[in-house]
């Protein structure tokens, strides 16, 4: 494999992460507006995008491994810092720019996904709190005749239990 293949896969990774970032921003808006159908569809698209990124990363690793083997490098780790040792000087700056772009996209994605997780968790807590408020506490609700001395305890008591 050539240096060109390494650069192409790195550029593709940057682009794919940009697309994933766009999806994450869209996910934030869908969560805010509670559009669950659209969110479910977006999650499917996001899953496909993640699989594409994994495939591109595999291709990048193969390209780097192949390049290092062609240079008879004893290195087994195909990181950018290792790769820089074996690349011609003129390729260092473009590779570092691609790496920096990828790192920026990944940092942005982490930030957006942390926000999305927090919003979903807050929403879940709100729903639980609302359910807790709607559901009566069986110990706190007792309906009995005023002349009755000892209230009867009923299992499975519900606020909606009544006799017609």
mmCIF file with all atom_site columns, C-alpha atoms in Angstrom:
data_model
loop_
_atom_site.group_PDB
_atom_site.id
_atom_site.type_symbol
_atom_site.label_atom_id
_atom_site.label_alt_id
_atom_site.label_comp_id
_atom_site.label_asym_id
_atom_site.label_entity_id
_atom_site.label_seq_id
_atom_site.pdbx_PDB_ins_code
_atom_site.Cartn_x
_atom_site.Cartn_y
_atom_site.Cartn_z
_atom_site.occupancy
_atom_site.B_iso_or_equiv
_atom_site.pdbx_formal_charge
_atom_site.auth_seq_id
_atom_site.auth_comp_id
_atom_site.auth_asym_id
_atom_site.auth_atom_id
_atom_site.pdbx_PDB_model_num
ATOM 1   C CA . UNK A 1 1   ? 0.000   0.000  0.000  1.00 0.00 ? 1   UNK A CA 1
ATOM 2   C CA . UNK A 1 2   ? 1.083   3.512  -0.616 1.00 0.00 ? 2   UNK A CA 1
ATOM 3   C CA . UNK A 1 3   ? 1.196   6.719  1.337  1.00 0.00 ? 3   UNK A CA 1
ATOM 4   C CA . UNK A 1 4   ? -1.708  7.867  -0.823 1.00 0.00 ? 4   UNK A CA 1
ATOM 5   C CA . UNK A 1 5   ? -3.933  5.092  0.591  1.00 0.00 ? 5   UNK A CA 1
ATOM 6   C CA . UNK A 1 6   ? -3.075  6.166  4.134  1.00 0.00 ? 6   UNK A CA 1
ATOM 7   C CA . UNK A 1 7   ? -3.926  9.797  3.393  1.00 0.00 ? 7   UNK A CA 1
ATOM 8   C CA . UNK A 1 8   ? -7.150  8.862  1.607  1.00 0.00 ? 8   UNK A CA 1
ATOM 9   C CA . UNK A 1 9   ? -8.401  6.745  4.497  1.00 0.00 ? 9   UNK A CA 1
ATOM 10  C CA . UNK A 1 10  ? -7.452  9.441  7.010  1.00 0.00 ? 10  UNK A CA 1
ATOM 11  C CA . UNK A 1 11  ? -9.328  12.063 4.964  1.00 0.00 ? 11  UNK A CA 1
ATOM 12  C CA . UNK A 1 12  ? -12.330 9.729  4.745  1.00 0.00 ? 12  UNK A CA 1
ATOM 13  C CA . UNK A 1 13  ? -12.245 9.251  8.522  1.00 0.00 ? 13  UNK A CA 1
ATOM 14  C CA . UNK A 1 14  ? -12.297 13.016 9.050  1.00 0.00 ? 14  UNK A CA 1
ATOM 15  C CA . UNK A 1 15  ? -15.265 13.367 6.666  1.00 0.00 ? 15  UNK A CA 1
ATOM 16  C CA . UNK A 1 16  ? -17.157 10.486 8.245  1.00 0.00 ? 16  UNK A CA 1
ATOM 17  C CA . UNK A 1 17  ? -16.663 11.961 11.698 1.00 0.00 ? 17  UNK A CA 1
ATOM 18  C CA . UNK A 1 18  ? -17.937 15.326 10.429 1.00 0.00 ? 18  UNK A CA 1
ATOM 19  C CA . UNK A 1 19  ? -21.077 13.572 9.194  1.00 0.00 ? 19  UNK A CA 1
ATOM 20  C CA . UNK A 1 20  ? -21.453 11.819 12.548 1.00 0.00 ? 20  UNK A CA 1
ATOM 21  C CA . UNK A 1 21  ? -21.088 15.192 14.253 1.00 0.00 ? 21  UNK A CA 1
ATOM 22  C CA . UNK A 1 22  ? -23.891 16.568 12.090 1.00 0.00 ? 22  UNK A CA 1
ATOM 23  C CA . UNK A 1 23  ? -26.052 13.611 13.080 1.00 0.00 ? 23  UNK A CA 1
ATOM 24  C CA . UNK A 1 24  ? -25.258 14.206 16.738 1.00 0.00 ? 24  UNK A CA 1
ATOM 25  C CA . UNK A 1 25  ? -26.296 17.855 16.468 1.00 0.00 ? 25  UNK A CA 1
ATOM 26  C CA . UNK A 1 26  ? -29.531 16.760 14.772 1.00 0.00 ? 26  UNK A CA 1
ATOM 27  C CA . UNK A 1 27  ? -30.044 14.229 17.569 1.00 0.00 ? 27  UNK A CA 1
ATOM 28  C CA . UNK A 1 28  ? -29.805 17.051 20.111 1.00 0.00 ? 28  UNK A CA 1
ATOM 29  C CA . UNK A 1 29  ? -32.597 18.929 18.340 1.00 0.00 ? 29  UNK A CA 1
ATOM 30  C CA . UNK A 1 30  ? -34.766 15.821 18.113 1.00 0.00 ? 30  UNK A CA 1
ATOM 31  C CA . UNK A 1 31  ? -34.300 15.114 21.820 1.00 0.00 ? 31  UNK A CA 1
ATOM 32  C CA . UNK A 1 32  ? -35.202 18.718 22.667 1.00 0.00 ? 32  UNK A CA 1
ATOM 33  C CA . UNK A 1 33  ? -38.369 18.580 20.587 1.00 0.00 ? 33  UNK A CA 1
ATOM 34  C CA . UNK A 1 34  ? -39.260 15.028 21.714 1.00 0.00 ? 34  UNK A CA 1
ATOM 35  C CA . UNK A 1 35  ? -39.524 13.674 18.166 1.00 0.00 ? 35  UNK A CA 1
ATOM 36  C CA . UNK A 1 36  ? -39.090 10.003 18.990 1.00 0.00 ? 36  UNK A CA 1
ATOM 37  C CA . UNK A 1 37  ? -39.882 8.548  15.553 1.00 0.00 ? 37  UNK A CA 1
ATOM 38  C CA . UNK A 1 38  ? -37.344 10.787 13.863 1.00 0.00 ? 38  UNK A CA 1
ATOM 39  C CA . UNK A 1 39  ? -34.853 10.056 16.646 1.00 0.00 ? 39  UNK A CA 1
ATOM 40  C CA . UNK A 1 40  ? -35.237 6.306  16.145 1.00 0.00 ? 40  UNK A CA 1
ATOM 41  C CA . UNK A 1 41  ? -34.567 6.705  12.411 1.00 0.00 ? 41  UNK A CA 1
ATOM 42  C CA . UNK A 1 42  ? -31.564 8.912  13.094 1.00 0.00 ? 42  UNK A CA 1
ATOM 43  C CA . UNK A 1 43  ? -30.162 6.326  15.502 1.00 0.00 ? 43  UNK A CA 1
ATOM 44  C CA . UNK A 1 44  ? -30.337 3.727  12.724 1.00 0.00 ? 44  UNK A CA 1
ATOM 45  C CA . UNK A 1 45  ? -28.466 6.066  10.368 1.00 0.00 ? 45  UNK A CA 1
ATOM 46  C CA . UNK A 1 46  ? -25.939 6.779  13.096 1.00 0.00 ? 46  UNK A CA 1
ATOM 47  C CA . UNK A 1 47  ? -25.367 3.062  13.587 1.00 0.00 ? 47  UNK A CA 1
ATOM 48  C CA . UNK A 1 48  ? -24.690 2.632  9.865  1.00 0.00 ? 48  UNK A CA 1
ATOM 49  C CA . UNK A 1 49  ? -22.281 5.586  9.972  1.00 0.00 ? 49  UNK A CA 1
ATOM 50  C CA . UNK A 1 50  ? -20.409 4.079  12.901 1.00 0.00 ? 50  UNK A CA 1
ATOM 51  C CA . UNK A 1 51  ? -20.035 0.789  11.023 1.00 0.00 ? 51  UNK A CA 1
ATOM 52  C CA . UNK A 1 52  ? -18.685 2.712  8.015  1.00 0.00 ? 52  UNK A CA 1
ATOM 53  C CA . UNK A 1 53  ? -16.175 4.485  10.271 1.00 0.00 ? 53  UNK A CA 1
ATOM 54  C CA . UNK A 1 54  ? -15.082 1.158  11.740 1.00 0.00 ? 54  UNK A CA 1
ATOM 55  C CA . UNK A 1 55  ? -14.554 -0.212 8.225  1.00 0.00 ? 55  UNK A CA 1
ATOM 56  C CA . UNK A 1 56  ? -12.543 2.855  7.178  1.00 0.00 ? 56  UNK A CA 1
ATOM 57  C CA . UNK A 1 57  ? -10.439 2.606  10.323 1.00 0.00 ? 57  UNK A CA 1
ATOM 58  C CA . UNK A 1 58  ? -9.730  -1.038 9.509  1.00 0.00 ? 58  UNK A CA 1
ATOM 59  C CA . UNK A 1 59  ? -8.656  -0.005 6.003  1.00 0.00 ? 59  UNK A CA 1
ATOM 60  C CA . UNK A 1 60  ? -6.417  2.701  7.469  1.00 0.00 ? 60  UNK A CA 1
ATOM 61  C CA . UNK A 1 61  ? -4.770  0.217  9.799  1.00 0.00 ? 61  UNK A CA 1
ATOM 62  C CA . UNK A 1 62  ? -4.197  -2.205 6.933  1.00 0.00 ? 62  UNK A CA 1
ATOM 63  C CA . UNK A 1 63  ? -2.706  0.571  4.788  1.00 0.00 ? 63  UNK A CA 1
ATOM 64  C CA . UNK A 1 64  ? -0.366  1.653  7.594  1.00 0.00 ? 64  UNK A CA 1
ATOM 65  C CA . UNK A 1 65  ? 0.651   -1.934 8.376  1.00 0.00 ? 65  UNK A CA 1
ATOM 66  C CA . UNK A 1 66  ? 1.352   -2.588 4.714  1.00 0.00 ? 66  UNK A CA 1
ATOM 67  C CA . UNK A 1 67  ? 3.374   0.625  4.405  1.00 0.00 ? 67  UNK A CA 1
ATOM 68  C CA . UNK A 1 68  ? 5.426   -0.143 7.517  1.00 0.00 ? 68  UNK A CA 1
ATOM 69  C CA . UNK A 1 69  ? 6.125   -3.671 6.272  1.00 0.00 ? 69  UNK A CA 1
ATOM 70  C CA . UNK A 1 70  ? 7.255   -2.298 2.914  1.00 0.00 ? 70  UNK A CA 1
ATOM 71  C CA . UNK A 1 71  ? 9.708   -0.079 4.803  1.00 0.00 ? 71  UNK A CA 1
ATOM 72  C CA . UNK A 1 72  ? 10.844  -3.089 6.825  1.00 0.00 ? 72  UNK A CA 1
ATOM 73  C CA . UNK A 1 73  ? 9.856   -1.338 10.003 1.00 0.00 ? 73  UNK A CA 1
ATOM 74  C CA . UNK A 1 74  ? 9.840   -3.525 13.057 1.00 0.00 ? 74  UNK A CA 1
ATOM 75  C CA . UNK A 1 75  ? 6.929   -1.531 14.458 1.00 0.00 ? 75  UNK A CA 1
ATOM 76  C CA . UNK A 1 76  ? 3.667   -3.283 15.104 1.00 0.00 ? 76  UNK A CA 1
ATOM 77  C CA . UNK A 1 77  ? 1.718   -0.206 16.170 1.00 0.00 ? 77  UNK A CA 1
ATOM 78  C CA . UNK A 1 78  ? 0.497   1.926  13.278 1.00 0.00 ? 78  UNK A CA 1
ATOM 79  C CA . UNK A 1 79  ? 0.111   5.222  15.097 1.00 0.00 ? 79  UNK A CA 1
ATOM 80  C CA . UNK A 1 80  ? 0.775   8.578  13.489 1.00 0.00 ? 80  UNK A CA 1
ATOM 81  C CA . UNK A 1 81  ? 3.893   9.109  15.599 1.00 0.00 ? 81  UNK A CA 1
ATOM 82  C CA . UNK A 1 82  ? 5.322   5.764  14.442 1.00 0.00 ? 82  UNK A CA 1
ATOM 83  C CA . UNK A 1 83  ? 4.313   6.451  10.864 1.00 0.00 ? 83  UNK A CA 1
ATOM 84  C CA . UNK A 1 84  ? 6.051   9.832  10.912 1.00 0.00 ? 84  UNK A CA 1
ATOM 85  C CA . UNK A 1 85  ? 9.362   8.071  11.524 1.00 0.00 ? 85  UNK A CA 1
ATOM 86  C CA . UNK A 1 86  ? 9.057   6.265  8.195  1.00 0.00 ? 86  UNK A CA 1
ATOM 87  C CA . UNK A 1 87  ? 7.371   8.871  5.997  1.00 0.00 ? 87  UNK A CA 1
ATOM 88  C CA . UNK A 1 88  ? 9.330   11.299 3.841  1.00 0.00 ? 88  UNK A CA 1
ATOM 89  C CA . UNK A 1 89  ? 9.645   14.742 5.461  1.00 0.00 ? 89  UNK A CA 1
ATOM 90  C CA . UNK A 1 90  ? 7.250   16.377 2.978  1.00 0.00 ? 90  UNK A CA 1
ATOM 91  C CA . UNK A 1 91  ? 4.384   14.149 4.140  1.00 0.00 ? 91  UNK A CA 1
ATOM 92  C CA . UNK A 1 92  ? 4.649   15.016 7.830  1.00 0.00 ? 92  UNK A CA 1
ATOM 93  C CA . UNK A 1 93  ? 2.661   18.255 7.816  1.00 0.00 ? 93  UNK A CA 1
ATOM 94  C CA . UNK A 1 94  ? -0.306  16.959 5.774  1.00 0.00 ? 94  UNK A CA 1
ATOM 95  C CA . UNK A 1 95  ? -0.542  13.866 7.968  1.00 0.00 ? 95  UNK A CA 1
ATOM 96  C CA . UNK A 1 96  ? -0.413  15.950 11.137 1.00 0.00 ? 96  UNK A CA 1
ATOM 97  C CA . UNK A 1 97  ? -3.150  18.217 9.750  1.00 0.00 ? 97  UNK A CA 1
ATOM 98  C CA . UNK A 1 98  ? -5.363  15.208 9.054  1.00 0.00 ? 98  UNK A CA 1
ATOM 99  C CA . UNK A 1 99  ? -4.682  13.877 12.528 1.00 0.00 ? 99  UNK A CA 1
ATOM 100 C CA . UNK A 1 100 ? -5.527  17.253 14.071 1.00 0.00 ? 100 UNK A CA 1
ATOM 101 C CA . UNK A 1 101 ? -8.761  17.474 12.064 1.00 0.00 ? 101 UNK A CA 1
ATOM 102 C CA . UNK A 1 102 ? -9.763  14.003 13.168 1.00 0.00 ? 102 UNK A CA 1
ATOM 103 C CA . UNK A 1 103 ? -8.984  14.770 16.809 1.00 0.00 ? 103 UNK A CA 1
ATOM 104 C CA . UNK A 1 104 ? -11.081 17.961 16.644 1.00 0.00 ? 104 UNK A CA 1
ATOM 105 C CA . UNK A 1 105 ? -14.033 16.116 15.145 1.00 0.00 ? 105 UNK A CA 1
ATOM 106 C CA . UNK A 1 106 ? -13.774 13.396 17.779 1.00 0.00 ? 106 UNK A CA 1
ATOM 107 C CA . UNK A 1 107 ? -13.597 15.924 20.631 1.00 0.00 ? 107 UNK A CA 1
ATOM 108 C CA . UNK A 1 108 ? -16.614 17.759 19.253 1.00 0.00 ? 108 UNK A CA 1
ATOM 109 C CA . UNK A 1 109 ? -18.502 14.488 18.937 1.00 0.00 ? 109 UNK A CA 1
ATOM 110 C CA . UNK A 1 110 ? -17.688 13.491 22.521 1.00 0.00 ? 110 UNK A CA 1
ATOM 111 C CA . UNK A 1 111 ? -18.989 16.830 23.747 1.00 0.00 ? 111 UNK A CA 1
ATOM 112 C CA . UNK A 1 112 ? -22.236 16.600 21.764 1.00 0.00 ? 112 UNK A CA 1
ATOM 113 C CA . UNK A 1 113 ? -22.846 13.019 22.821 1.00 0.00 ? 113 UNK A CA 1
ATOM 114 C CA . UNK A 1 114 ? -22.253 13.888 26.491 1.00 0.00 ? 114 UNK A CA 1
ATOM 115 C CA . UNK A 1 115 ? -24.902 16.613 26.156 1.00 0.00 ? 115 UNK A CA 1
ATOM 116 C CA . UNK A 1 116 ? -27.293 14.181 24.458 1.00 0.00 ? 116 UNK A CA 1
ATOM 117 C CA . UNK A 1 117 ? -26.782 11.574 27.181 1.00 0.00 ? 117 UNK A CA 1
ATOM 118 C CA . UNK A 1 118 ? -27.402 14.186 29.876 1.00 0.00 ? 118 UNK A CA 1
ATOM 119 C CA . UNK A 1 119 ? -30.581 15.413 28.181 1.00 0.00 ? 119 UNK A CA 1
ATOM 120 C CA . UNK A 1 120 ? -31.916 11.860 27.853 1.00 0.00 ? 120 UNK A CA 1
ATOM 121 C CA . UNK A 1 121 ? -31.077 11.149 31.499 1.00 0.00 ? 121 UNK A CA 1
ATOM 122 C CA . UNK A 1 122 ? -32.767 14.384 32.621 1.00 0.00 ? 122 UNK A CA 1
ATOM 123 C CA . UNK A 1 123 ? -35.813 13.477 30.552 1.00 0.00 ? 123 UNK A CA 1
ATOM 124 C CA . UNK A 1 124 ? -35.917 10.004 32.052 1.00 0.00 ? 124 UNK A CA 1
ATOM 125 C CA . UNK A 1 125 ? -35.721 11.461 35.571 1.00 0.00 ? 125 UNK A CA 1
ATOM 126 C CA . UNK A 1 126 ? -38.513 13.917 34.774 1.00 0.00 ? 126 UNK A CA 1
ATOM 127 C CA . UNK A 1 127 ? -40.752 11.106 33.512 1.00 0.00 ? 127 UNK A CA 1
ATOM 128 C CA . UNK A 1 128 ? -40.005 9.050  36.624 1.00 0.00 ? 128 UNK A CA 1
ATOM 129 C CA . UNK A 1 129 ? -40.730 12.006 38.898 1.00 0.00 ? 129 UNK A CA 1
ATOM 130 C CA . UNK A 1 130 ? -44.011 12.639 37.068 1.00 0.00 ? 130 UNK A CA 1
ATOM 131 C CA . UNK A 1 131 ? -45.012 8.989  37.417 1.00 0.00 ? 131 UNK A CA 1
ATOM 132 C CA . UNK A 1 132 ? -44.144 9.079  41.111 1.00 0.00 ? 132 UNK A CA 1
ATOM 133 C CA . UNK A 1 133 ? -46.353 12.147 41.549 1.00 0.00 ? 133 UNK A CA 1
ATOM 134 C CA . UNK A 1 134 ? -49.277 10.586 39.679 1.00 0.00 ? 134 UNK A CA 1
ATOM 135 C CA . UNK A 1 135 ? -49.065 7.249  41.467 1.00 0.00 ? 135 UNK A CA 1
ATOM 136 C CA . UNK A 1 136 ? -50.417 7.529  45.004 1.00 0.00 ? 136 UNK A CA 1
ATOM 137 C CA . UNK A 1 137 ? -48.575 6.290  48.032 1.00 0.00 ? 137 UNK A CA 1
ATOM 138 C CA . UNK A 1 138 ? -50.788 3.465  49.417 1.00 0.00 ? 138 UNK A CA 1
ATOM 139 C CA . UNK A 1 139 ? -49.736 4.335  52.980 1.00 0.00 ? 139 UNK A CA 1
ATOM 140 C CA . UNK A 1 140 ? -50.741 7.990  52.616 1.00 0.00 ? 140 UNK A CA 1
ATOM 141 C CA . UNK A 1 141 ? -54.216 7.494  51.118 1.00 0.00 ? 141 UNK A CA 1
ATOM 142 C CA . UNK A 1 142 ? -56.889 6.025  53.402 1.00 0.00 ? 142 UNK A CA 1
ATOM 143 C CA . UNK A 1 143 ? -60.571 6.273  52.813 1.00 0.00 ? 143 UNK A CA 1
ATOM 144 C CA . UNK A 1 144 ? -62.637 5.063  55.721 1.00 0.00 ? 144 UNK A CA 1
ATOM 145 C CA . UNK A 1 145 ? -65.887 5.802  57.449 1.00 0.00 ? 145 UNK A CA 1
ATOM 146 C CA . UNK A 1 146 ? -65.426 8.439  60.165 1.00 0.00 ? 146 UNK A CA 1
ATOM 147 C CA . UNK A 1 147 ? -67.066 6.169  62.785 1.00 0.00 ? 147 UNK A CA 1
ATOM 148 C CA . UNK A 1 148 ? -64.748 3.312  61.985 1.00 0.00 ? 148 UNK A CA 1
ATOM 149 C CA . UNK A 1 149 ? -62.089 2.889  64.670 1.00 0.00 ? 149 UNK A CA 1
ATOM 150 C CA . UNK A 1 150 ? -59.431 0.998  62.785 1.00 0.00 ? 150 UNK A CA 1
ATOM 151 C CA . UNK A 1 151 ? -58.891 1.518  59.071 1.00 0.00 ? 151 UNK A CA 1
ATOM 152 C CA . UNK A 1 152 ? -58.788 -1.654 57.023 1.00 0.00 ? 152 UNK A CA 1
ATOM 153 C CA . UNK A 1 153 ? -55.572 -2.225 55.171 1.00 0.00 ? 153 UNK A CA 1
ATOM 154 C CA . UNK A 1 154 ? -56.019 -3.396 51.602 1.00 0.00 ? 154 UNK A CA 1
ATOM 155 C CA . UNK A 1 155 ? -53.352 -5.000 49.475 1.00 0.00 ? 155 UNK A CA 1
ATOM 156 C CA . UNK A 1 156 ? -52.981 -3.594 45.982 1.00 0.00 ? 156 UNK A CA 1
ATOM 157 C CA . UNK A 1 157 ? -54.816 -0.398 46.916 1.00 0.00 ? 157 UNK A CA 1
ATOM 158 C CA . UNK A 1 158 ? -55.251 2.066  44.142 1.00 0.00 ? 158 UNK A CA 1
ATOM 159 C CA . UNK A 1 159 ? -56.703 5.536  44.056 1.00 0.00 ? 159 UNK A CA 1
ATOM 160 C CA . UNK A 1 160 ? -59.002 4.283  41.318 1.00 0.00 ? 160 UNK A CA 1
ATOM 161 C CA . UNK A 1 161 ? -60.503 1.434  43.387 1.00 0.00 ? 161 UNK A CA 1
ATOM 162 C CA . UNK A 1 162 ? -64.151 2.102  44.080 1.00 0.00 ? 162 UNK A CA 1
ATOM 163 C CA . UNK A 1 163 ? -67.432 0.365  44.662 1.00 0.00 ? 163 UNK A CA 1
ATOM 164 C CA . UNK A 1 164 ? -70.278 1.189  42.374 1.00 0.00 ? 164 UNK A CA 1
#
